[in-house]
Amino acid sequence: MRTSIATVSLSGSLTEKLTAASRAGFDGVEIFENDLLASPLTPEEIRARCADLGLAVELYQPMRDIEAVPEEEFARNLRRARHKFELMRRLGADTVLVCSSVSPAAVDDDALAAEQLSRLADLAQDFGIRVAYEALAWGRHVSTYDHSWHLVRTAGHPALGVCLDSFHILSRGSDPRGIEDIPGEKIFFLQLADAPQLAMDVLQWSRHYRCFPGQGGFDVAGLLRHVLRAGYRGPLSLEVFNDVFRQADAGPTAVDARRSLLALQEAAGTADLPAPVVPTGVAFAELVTPDVEPVTAVLDALGFTRTARHRGKPVDLWQQGQARVLVNTAGAVRREGTQLAAIGLESPDPAGAARRAEALLAPVLPRRRAPEDAPLDAVAAPDGTELFFCATGQPHLPDWRADFEDVAAPADTGGVERVDHLALTQPWHHFDKAALFHRSVLGLDAQESVDVADPYGLQRSRAVTNADGSVRIALGVGAAPTDDTAHAQHLALATGDVVAAARRFRAAGGRLLPIPANYYDDLAARHDLPDEELETYRDLGILYDRDAGGAFRHCYTETVGRLFFELVQRDPGYRGYGAPNAPVRLAAQHARHTAR
Ligand SMILES: O=C(O)c1ccc(O)c(O)c1
Ligand SMILES: [Mg+2]
């Protein structure tokens, strides 16, 4: 099917928007009137630019407040329309979007509305133009798609059809099954947008919080299936009004938009993509450091052993249980400090995972390997973290550890069993895109997003996981772009006994993040914990949380560069990450930072 995007969804000048849409592989665009009015290009030049870029002008929009008004006013509206139709002829656009009226002058009279829409369509027809009538969710008298279809059917004009917009339909909770009652050829246009579930005024919700399908909480794929069953064969067009995307670079936003449409078409059964290959574990976490001593001191105190060294690069493998940490001293930037640069995802089919990623427009990274190295397929996540698809001890697949030479056996003395989760910090405008990327490219499920109060701003976090929880990645958006703590990443290590692990860490010279006494006084009131246990937590700085599935006990090391470690004791049924404790942790980290 043809794909299209509304220019309002992208930032920049009209030329920048068109270039971004074309580069991302869209077949067409909806031109928003404001983008045209603000452009120095003539309509003919815009038309030529679109043709050069391989973009069809699928729609011109919007026309507002046309129908159900007194005759003198309607005559003025027709004059306005004639002017627009002349413009559209120059632009080479043959479909115009007309929004249901929001004017106080409009009357609640379906017969009048249908008659005037029919007269508008008469005029449009003279110009070879079709009118697509869209029910705005906040329209004065027409606010549902079935009502807009009722008017279109009543008018019975060949140049008049409906425009369906998933936001207006799903935000009002309309039942999309009724779409199948509309003949496909009377659906002139389809606009697709998702949105997070918010309880707010629908106009504000639409104008500020729309997002690309798969980034929000609507069943857009379900709606698309109904539209296709109705027989619609026009373009799938994204129309997203979003405060963040208005500010972000148009190029990457357009690529996200295309990724969203590909995943949507797959979900609706109209695109054949390589099947998702869901990762089955974390093979390794790779730290890049300009300052190897402080990192290895922490790893050592945590009970890790340097077990192997890469044959060709300054990369050491530190291991404990199934937790593997690569310490890479090549290419580190001192100013950026130590950071989590790559994740090895255990994959049952690394090549298939890479094919899927590529089909979904993930940036595939050049293989950093010598001829004798094991093949490693990697893509870049939106925050720049490299994701490697690899195999550890799987028969029939090359093992990434073959590139390493053993230097010692792991001692497994610290009680760490494996990686519990990785927490990555996204640039502030990447929150929605990051969730969509991890869902569609990696086949992970996204959990609810949570807001966490930081002393200097609000952070948002959303976890993506596989079904058995052996891969958990927490995607966080920092409060202030300049704030160090907001930019901290962390590596959480699973242990069966956090008290023993914390004690061992401290005895080995490690420094745990101290937690204020007030926290423990409150914990005593919230949970029925034995005094002795509370005292132990207070002493070590262990935080506690509980949900329906069980308990979560965790504590933190000091921060090295951009990174800190967390020791985690998770009951099998506990789903979260200790979010209620995060404000206390963030405040404690700020306090440490200021004290230094
Ligand atoms: O917010 C609006 O006014 C508006 C305009 C045109 C559309 O297609 C739409 O869905 C909303
Ligand atoms: Mg719309």
Coordinates of N, CA and C in Angstrom, one line a residue, residues 241-430:
F241 N 0.3 15.3 15.6 CA 0.6 16.6 16.2 C 1.2 16.3 17.5
N242 N 2.5 16.6 17.7 CA 3.2 16.3 18.9 C 4.3 17.3 19.2
D243 N 4.2 17.8 20.4 CA 5.1 18.9 20.9 C 6.6 18.5 20.7
V244 N 6.9 17.3 21.0 CA 8.3 16.8 21.0 C 8.8 16.7 19.6
F245 N 8.0 16.1 18.7 CA 8.4 15.9 17.4 C 8.5 17.2 16.6
R246 N 7.8 18.2 17.0 CA 7.9 19.5 16.4 C 9.3 20.1 16.6
Q247 N 9.9 19.6 17.7 CA 11.2 20.2 18.0 C 12.4 19.3 17.5
A248 N 12.1 18.0 17.4 CA 13.2 17.0 17.0 C 13.5 17.2 15.5
D249 N 14.7 16.6 15.2 CA 15.1 16.7 13.8 C 14.1 15.9 12.9
A250 N 13.8 16.5 11.7 CA 12.8 15.9 10.9 C 13.3 14.5 10.3
G251 N 14.6 14.4 10.0 CA 15.1 13.2 9.4 C 14.9 11.9 10.2
P252 N 15.4 11.9 11.5 CA 15.2 10.7 12.3 C 13.7 10.5 12.6
T253 N 12.9 11.6 12.8 CA 11.5 11.4 13.1 C 10.8 10.7 11.9
A254 N 11.2 11.1 10.7 CA 10.5 10.5 9.5 C 10.9 9.0 9.5
V255 N 12.1 8.6 9.9 CA 12.5 7.2 9.9 C 11.7 6.5 10.9
D256 N 11.5 7.1 12.1 CA 10.7 6.4 13.1 C 9.3 6.2 12.6
A257 N 8.8 7.2 11.9 CA 7.4 7.2 11.4 C 7.3 6.0 10.4
R258 N 8.3 5.8 9.6 CA 8.2 4.7 8.6 C 8.3 3.4 9.3
R259 N 9.2 3.3 10.3 CA 9.3 2.1 11.1 C 7.9 1.8 11.8
S260 N 7.3 2.8 12.3 CA 6.0 2.6 12.9 C 5.0 2.1 11.9
L261 N 5.0 2.6 10.7 CA 4.0 2.1 9.6 C 4.3 0.7 9.2
L262 N 5.6 0.4 9.1 CA 6.0 -1.0 8.8 C 5.5 -2.0 9.8
A263 N 5.7 -1.6 11.1 CA 5.3 -2.5 12.2 C 3.7 -2.6 12.2
L264 N 3.1 -1.5 11.9 CA 1.6 -1.5 11.9 C 1.1 -2.4 10.7
Q265 N 1.7 -2.2 9.6 CA 1.3 -3.1 8.4 C 1.5 -4.6 8.7
E266 N 2.6 -4.8 9.4 CA 2.8 -6.2 9.8 C 1.7 -6.7 10.7
A267 N 1.4 -5.9 11.7 CA 0.3 -6.2 12.7 C -1.0 -6.4 12.0
A268 N -1.2 -5.6 11.0 CA -2.5 -5.7 10.3 C -2.5 -6.8 9.2
G269 N -1.4 -7.4 9.0 CA -1.3 -8.5 8.0 C -1.1 -8.1 6.6
T270 N -0.6 -6.8 6.4 CA -0.3 -6.4 5.0 C 1.1 -6.2 4.6
A271 N 2.0 -6.6 5.6 CA 3.5 -6.5 5.2 C 4.1 -7.7 5.7
D272 N 5.1 -8.2 4.9 CA 5.8 -9.4 5.3 C 7.2 -9.0 5.7
L273 N 7.5 -9.0 7.0 CA 8.8 -8.6 7.4 C 9.5 -9.9 8.0
P274 N 10.8 -9.9 8.0 CA 11.4 -11.1 8.7 C 10.9 -11.2 10.1
A275 N 10.5 -12.4 10.6 CA 9.9 -12.5 11.9 C 10.8 -12.0 13.0
P276 N 10.2 -11.5 14.1 CA 11.0 -11.0 15.2 C 11.8 -12.2 15.8
V277 N 13.0 -12.0 16.2 CA 13.8 -13.0 16.9 C 14.0 -12.4 18.3
V278 N 13.2 -12.9 19.3 CA 13.2 -12.3 20.6 C 14.5 -12.7 21.3
P279 N 15.2 -11.8 21.9 CA 16.4 -12.2 22.6 C 16.1 -13.1 23.8
T280 N 17.0 -14.0 24.2 CA 16.7 -15.0 25.3 C 17.5 -14.7 26.5
G281 N 18.3 -13.6 26.5 CA 19.1 -13.3 27.7 C 20.1 -12.2 27.3
V282 N 20.8 -11.8 28.4 CA 21.9 -10.8 28.1 C 23.2 -11.6 28.1
A283 N 23.9 -11.6 27.0 CA 25.2 -12.2 26.8 C 26.3 -11.4 27.5
F284 N 26.2 -10.1 27.3 CA 27.2 -9.3 28.0 C 26.7 -7.8 28.0
A285 N 27.4 -7.1 28.9 CA 27.2 -5.6 28.9 C 28.6 -5.1 28.7
E286 N 28.8 -4.2 27.7 CA 30.1 -3.6 27.4 C 30.2 -2.2 27.9
L287 N 31.3 -2.0 28.8 CA 31.5 -0.7 29.3 C 32.7 -0.1 28.5
V288 N 32.6 1.1 28.1 CA 33.8 1.8 27.5 C 34.3 2.8 28.6
T289 N 35.6 2.7 28.8 CA 36.1 3.6 29.9 C 37.5 4.2 29.6
P290 N 37.6 5.5 29.9 CA 39.0 6.1 29.8 C 39.8 5.8 31.0
D291 N 39.2 5.3 32.0 CA 39.7 5.3 33.4 C 39.5 3.9 34.0
V292 N 40.3 2.9 33.6 CA 40.0 1.5 33.9 C 40.0 1.2 35.3
E293 N 40.9 1.8 36.1 CA 41.1 1.4 37.5 C 39.8 1.5 38.4
P294 N 39.1 2.7 38.4 CA 37.9 2.8 39.2 C 36.8 1.7 38.9
V295 N 36.7 1.4 37.6 CA 35.7 0.5 37.2 C 36.0 -0.9 37.6
T296 N 37.3 -1.3 37.4 CA 37.6 -2.7 37.7 C 37.7 -2.8 39.2
A297 N 38.0 -1.7 39.9 CA 37.9 -1.8 41.4 C 36.5 -2.2 41.9
V298 N 35.5 -1.6 41.3 CA 34.1 -1.9 41.6 C 33.8 -3.3 41.2
L299 N 34.1 -3.7 40.0 CA 33.8 -5.1 39.6 C 34.5 -6.1 40.5
D300 N 35.7 -5.8 40.9 CA 36.5 -6.7 41.7 C 35.8 -6.8 43.1
A301 N 35.4 -5.7 43.7 CA 34.7 -5.7 45.0 C 33.3 -6.4 44.9
L302 N 32.7 -6.3 43.7 CA 31.4 -7.0 43.5 C 31.6 -8.5 43.4
G303 N 32.9 -9.0 43.2 CA 33.1 -10.4 43.1 C 33.4 -10.9 41.7
F304 N 33.5 -10.0 40.8 CA 33.8 -10.4 39.4 C 35.3 -10.8 39.2
T305 N 35.6 -11.6 38.3 CA 37.0 -12.0 38.0 C 37.3 -11.6 36.5
R306 N 38.4 -11.1 36.3 CA 38.8 -10.9 34.9 C 39.2 -12.3 34.3
T307 N 38.3 -12.8 33.5 CA 38.5 -14.2 33.1 C 39.1 -14.4 31.7
A308 N 39.0 -13.3 30.8 CA 39.5 -13.5 29.5 C 39.9 -12.1 28.9
R309 N 40.7 -12.2 27.9 CA 41.1 -11.0 27.2 C 40.9 -11.1 25.7
H310 N 40.4 -10.1 25.0 CA 40.2 -10.2 23.6 C 41.5 -10.4 22.9
R311 N 41.5 -11.2 21.8 CA 42.7 -11.5 21.1 C 43.3 -10.3 20.4
G312 N 42.5 -9.4 20.0 CA 43.0 -8.3 19.1 C 42.7 -6.9 19.6
K313 N 42.0 -6.8 20.7 CA 41.6 -5.4 21.1 C 41.7 -5.3 22.6
P314 N 41.9 -4.0 23.1 CA 42.0 -3.8 24.6 C 40.7 -4.0 25.3
V315 N 40.2 -5.2 25.3 CA 38.9 -5.5 25.9 C 39.0 -6.7 26.8
D316 N 38.6 -6.5 28.1 CA 38.7 -7.6 29.0 C 37.3 -8.1 29.3
L317 N 37.2 -9.4 29.5 CA 35.9 -10.0 29.9 C 36.0 -10.3 31.4
W318 N 35.1 -9.6 32.2 CA 34.9 -9.9 33.6 C 33.7 -10.7 33.8
Q319 N 33.8 -11.7 34.6 CA 32.6 -12.6 34.7 C 32.3 -13.0 36.2
Q320 N 31.1 -13.3 36.4 CA 30.6 -13.9 37.7 C 29.3 -14.5 37.4
G321 N 29.1 -15.8 37.7 CA 27.9 -16.5 37.4 C 27.7 -16.3 35.9
Q322 N 26.4 -16.0 35.5 CA 26.1 -15.7 34.1 C 26.2 -14.3 33.7
A323 N 26.7 -13.4 34.6 CA 26.9 -12.0 34.4 C 28.2 -11.8 33.7
R324 N 28.2 -11.2 32.5 CA 29.5 -10.9 31.8 C 29.6 -9.5 31.5
V325 N 30.7 -8.9 31.9 CA 30.9 -7.4 31.6 C 32.2 -7.3 30.8
L326 N 32.1 -6.6 29.7 CA 33.3 -6.3 28.9 C 33.8 -4.9 29.3
V327 N 35.1 -4.8 29.6 CA 35.7 -3.5 29.9 C 36.6 -3.2 28.7
N328 N 36.2 -2.1 28.0 CA 36.8 -1.7 26.7 C 37.5 -0.4 26.9
T329 N 38.8 -0.4 26.7 CA 39.6 0.9 26.9 C 39.9 1.5 25.6
A330 N 39.4 1.0 24.5 CA 39.7 1.6 23.2 C 38.6 2.6 22.9
G331 N 39.0 3.7 22.3 CA 38.0 4.7 21.8 C 37.2 5.4 22.9
A332 N 37.6 5.3 24.2 CA 36.8 6.0 25.2 C 37.1 7.5 25.1
V333 N 36.1 8.3 25.4 CA 36.3 9.7 25.4 C 36.3 10.2 26.9
R334 N 37.4 10.8 27.3 CA 37.6 11.1 28.7 C 36.5 12.0 29.3
R335 N 36.1 13.0 28.5 CA 35.0 13.9 28.9 C 33.7 13.1 29.3
E336 N 33.5 12.0 28.5 CA 32.2 11.3 28.7 C 32.3 10.3 29.8
G337 N 33.5 10.0 30.2 CA 33.7 9.0 31.3 C 33.3 7.6 31.0
T338 N 33.2 6.8 32.0 CA 32.9 5.4 31.8 C 31.4 5.3 31.4
Q339 N 31.1 4.6 30.4 CA 29.7 4.4 30.1 C 29.4 3.0 29.5
L340 N 28.1 2.7 29.6 CA 27.6 1.5 29.0 C 27.4 1.7 27.5
A341 N 28.2 1.1 26.7 CA 28.2 1.4 25.3 C 27.6 0.3 24.4
A342 N 27.5 -0.9 24.9 CA 26.9 -1.9 24.1 C 26.3 -3.0 25.0
I343 N 25.3 -3.7 24.4 CA 24.7 -4.8 25.0 C 24.7 -6.0 24.1
G344 N 25.2 -7.1 24.6 CA 25.2 -8.4 23.8 C 23.8 -9.1 24.1
L345 N 23.0 -9.2 23.1 CA 21.7 -9.9 23.4 C 21.8 -11.3 22.9
E346 N 21.6 -12.2 23.8 CA 21.6 -13.7 23.4 C 20.5 -13.9 22.4
S347 N 20.9 -14.5 21.3 CA 19.9 -14.7 20.3 C 19.9 -16.1 19.7
P348 N 18.7 -16.7 19.6 CA 18.6 -18.0 19.0 C 18.9 -18.0 17.5
D349 N 18.9 -16.8 16.9 CA 19.2 -16.7 15.4 C 19.7 -15.3 15.1
P350 N 21.0 -15.1 15.5 CA 21.6 -13.7 15.3 C 21.4 -13.1 13.9
A351 N 21.6 -13.9 12.9 CA 21.5 -13.4 11.5 C 20.0 -12.9 11.2
G352 N 19.1 -13.7 11.7 CA 17.7 -13.4 11.5 C 17.3 -12.2 12.3
A353 N 17.9 -12.0 13.5 CA 17.6 -10.8 14.3 C 18.1 -9.6 13.6
A354 N 19.3 -9.7 12.9 CA 19.8 -8.6 12.2 C 19.0 -8.3 11.0
R355 N 18.5 -9.3 10.3 CA 17.6 -9.1 9.1 C 16.4 -8.3 9.5
R356 N 15.8 -8.7 10.6 CA 14.6 -8.0 11.1 C 14.9 -6.6 11.4
A357 N 16.0 -6.3 12.1 CA 16.4 -5.0 12.4 C 16.6 -4.1 11.2
E358 N 17.2 -4.7 10.2 CA 17.5 -3.9 9.0 C 16.2 -3.6 8.3
A359 N 15.3 -4.6 8.2 CA 14.0 -4.4 7.5 C 13.2 -3.3 8.2
L360 N 13.4 -3.1 9.5 CA 12.7 -2.0 10.3 C 13.6 -0.8 10.4
L361 N 14.5 -0.6 9.5 CA 15.3 0.6 9.3 C 16.2 0.9 10.5
A362 N 16.6 -0.1 11.3 CA 17.5 0.2 12.3 C 18.9 0.4 11.7
P363 N 19.7 1.3 12.2 CA 21.0 1.5 11.6 C 21.9 0.3 11.9
V364 N 22.3 -0.5 10.9 CA 23.1 -1.6 11.0 C 24.6 -1.1 11.1
L365 N 25.3 -1.6 12.1 CA 26.6 -1.1 12.3 C 27.6 -2.0 11.5
P366 N 28.7 -1.3 11.1 CA 29.7 -2.1 10.4 C 30.3 -3.1 11.4
R367 N 30.6 -4.3 10.9 CA 31.1 -5.3 11.9 C 32.5 -4.9 12.3
R368 N 32.7 -4.7 13.6 CA 34.1 -4.4 14.1 C 34.8 -5.7 14.3
R369 N 35.4 -6.3 13.3 CA 36.0 -7.5 13.5 C 37.2 -7.8 12.6
A370 N 38.1 -8.6 13.2 CA 39.2 -9.0 12.4 C 38.7 -10.3 11.7
P371 N 39.4 -10.7 10.6 CA 39.0 -11.9 9.8 C 38.7 -13.1 10.7
E372 N 39.5 -13.3 11.7 CA 39.4 -14.5 12.5 C 38.3 -14.4 13.6
D373 N 37.7 -13.2 13.8 CA 36.7 -13.0 14.8 C 35.4 -13.7 14.4
A374 N 34.7 -14.0 15.5 CA 33.3 -14.5 15.2 C 32.4 -13.4 14.6
P375 N 31.5 -13.8 13.7 CA 30.7 -12.7 13.1 C 29.8 -12.2 14.2
L376 N 29.7 -10.9 14.3 CA 28.8 -10.3 15.2 C 27.9 -9.2 14.5
D377 N 26.6 -9.5 14.5 CA 25.7 -8.5 13.9 C 25.3 -7.5 15.0
A378 N 25.4 -6.2 14.6 CA 25.0 -5.2 15.6 C 24.2 -4.1 14.9
V379 N 23.3 -3.5 15.7 CA 22.6 -2.3 15.3 C 22.7 -1.3 16.4
A380 N 22.4 0.0 16.0 CA 22.5 1.1 17.0 C 21.0 1.3 17.5
A381 N 20.9 1.3 18.8 CA 19.6 1.8 19.4 C 19.5 3.3 19.3
P382 N 18.3 3.8 19.5 CA 18.2 5.3 19.3 C 19.1 6.1 20.2
D383 N 19.5 5.6 21.3 CA 20.4 6.4 22.1 C 21.9 6.2 21.8
G384 N 22.1 5.4 20.8 CA 23.5 5.2 20.3 C 24.1 3.9 20.9
T385 N 23.4 3.3 21.9 CA 23.9 2.0 22.4 C 24.0 1.0 21.3
E386 N 25.1 0.2 21.3 CA 25.2 -0.8 20.2 C 24.6 -2.1 20.8
L387 N 23.7 -2.7 19.9 CA 23.1 -3.9 20.3 C 23.7 -5.0 19.5
F388 N 24.3 -6.0 20.1 CA 24.9 -7.1 19.4 C 24.0 -8.3 19.5
F389 N 23.8 -9.0 18.4 CA 23.0 -10.2 18.4 C 24.0 -11.4 18.5
C390 N 24.1 -12.1 19.6 CA 25.2 -13.1 19.7 C 24.7 -14.4 20.4
A391 N 25.6 -15.3 20.4 CA 25.3 -16.6 20.9 C 26.4 -17.0 21.9
T392 N 26.0 -17.5 23.1 CA 26.9 -18.0 24.1 C 26.7 -19.5 24.3
G393 N 27.7 -20.3 23.9 CA 27.6 -21.7 24.1 C 26.4 -22.4 23.5
Q394 N 25.9 -21.8 22.4 CA 24.8 -22.5 21.7 C 25.4 -23.4 20.6
P395 N 25.1 -24.7 20.6 CA 25.6 -25.5 19.5 C 25.1 -25.0 18.2
H396 N 25.9 -25.2 17.1 CA 25.5 -24.8 15.7 C 25.7 -23.3 15.5
L397 N 26.0 -22.5 16.5 CA 26.2 -21.0 16.3 C 27.6 -20.6 16.8
P398 N 28.3 -19.8 16.0 CA 29.6 -19.3 16.5 C 29.5 -18.6 17.8
D399 N 30.4 -18.8 18.7 CA 30.4 -18.2 20.1 C 31.2 -17.0 20.1
W400 N 30.6 -15.9 20.5 CA 31.4 -14.6 20.6 C 32.6 -14.7 21.4
R401 N 32.6 -15.7 22.4 CA 33.8 -15.8 23.3 C 35.0 -16.4 22.6
A402 N 34.8 -16.9 21.4 CA 35.9 -17.5 20.7 C 37.0 -16.4 20.4
D403 N 36.6 -15.1 20.4 CA 37.6 -14.1 20.2 C 38.4 -13.7 21.4
F404 N 38.1 -14.4 22.5 CA 38.7 -14.1 23.8 C 39.6 -15.3 24.2
E405 N 40.7 -14.9 24.9 CA 41.7 -15.9 25.4 C 41.5 -16.0 26.9
D406 N 41.3 -17.2 27.4 CA 41.1 -17.3 28.9 C 42.3 -16.9 29.7
V407 N 42.1 -16.1 30.8 CA 43.2 -15.8 31.7 C 43.0 -16.4 33.1
A408 N 41.7 -16.6 33.5 CA 41.5 -17.1 34.8 C 40.1 -17.7 34.8
A409 N 39.8 -18.6 35.8 CA 38.5 -19.1 36.0 C 37.7 -18.2 36.9
P410 N 36.4 -18.0 36.6 CA 35.6 -17.1 37.5 C 35.6 -17.7 38.9
A411 N 35.6 -16.8 39.9 CA 35.6 -17.3 41.3 C 34.2 -17.3 41.9
D412 N 33.3 -16.6 41.3 CA 31.9 -16.5 41.7 C 31.8 -16.3 43.2
T413 N 32.5 -15.3 43.7 CA 32.5 -15.1 45.2 C 31.5 -14.1 45.7
G414 N 31.0 -13.3 44.8 CA 30.2 -12.2 45.3 C 28.7 -12.4 45.3
G415 N 28.3 -13.6 44.9 CA 26.8 -13.9 45.0 C 26.0 -13.4 43.8
V416 N 26.7 -12.8 42.8 CA 26.0 -12.3 41.6 C 25.8 -13.5 40.6
E417 N 24.5 -13.6 40.2 CA 24.2 -14.7 39.3 C 24.1 -14.4 37.9
R418 N 23.5 -13.2 37.6 CA 23.3 -12.8 36.2 C 23.0 -11.3 36.1
V419 N 22.8 -10.8 35.0 CA 22.3 -9.4 34.8 C 20.8 -9.4 35.1
D420 N 20.3 -8.5 36.0 CA 18.9 -8.4 36.2 C 18.3 -7.4 35.2
H421 N 18.9 -6.3 35.1 CA 18.4 -5.3 34.0 C 19.5 -4.3 33.7
L422 N 19.3 -3.6 32.6 CA 20.2 -2.5 32.2 C 19.3 -1.3 32.1
A423 N 19.8 -0.2 32.6 CA 19.0 1.0 32.6 C 19.8 2.0 31.7
L424 N 19.2 2.4 30.6 CA 19.8 3.3 29.6 C 19.1 4.6 29.7
T425 N 19.8 5.7 29.5 CA 19.2 7.0 29.6 C 19.1 7.6 28.1
Q426 N 17.9 7.9 27.8 CA 17.6 8.4 26.4 C 17.7 9.9 26.4
P427 N 18.1 10.5 25.2 CA 17.9 11.9 25.1 C 16.5 12.3 25.3
W428 N 16.2 13.4 25.8 CA 14.8 13.8 26.3 C 13.8 13.6 25.2
H429 N 14.1 13.8 24.0 CA 13.1 13.7 22.9 C 13.0 12.3 22.3
H430 N 13.6 11.3 23.0 CA 13.6 9.9 22.4 C 12.7 8.9 23.1

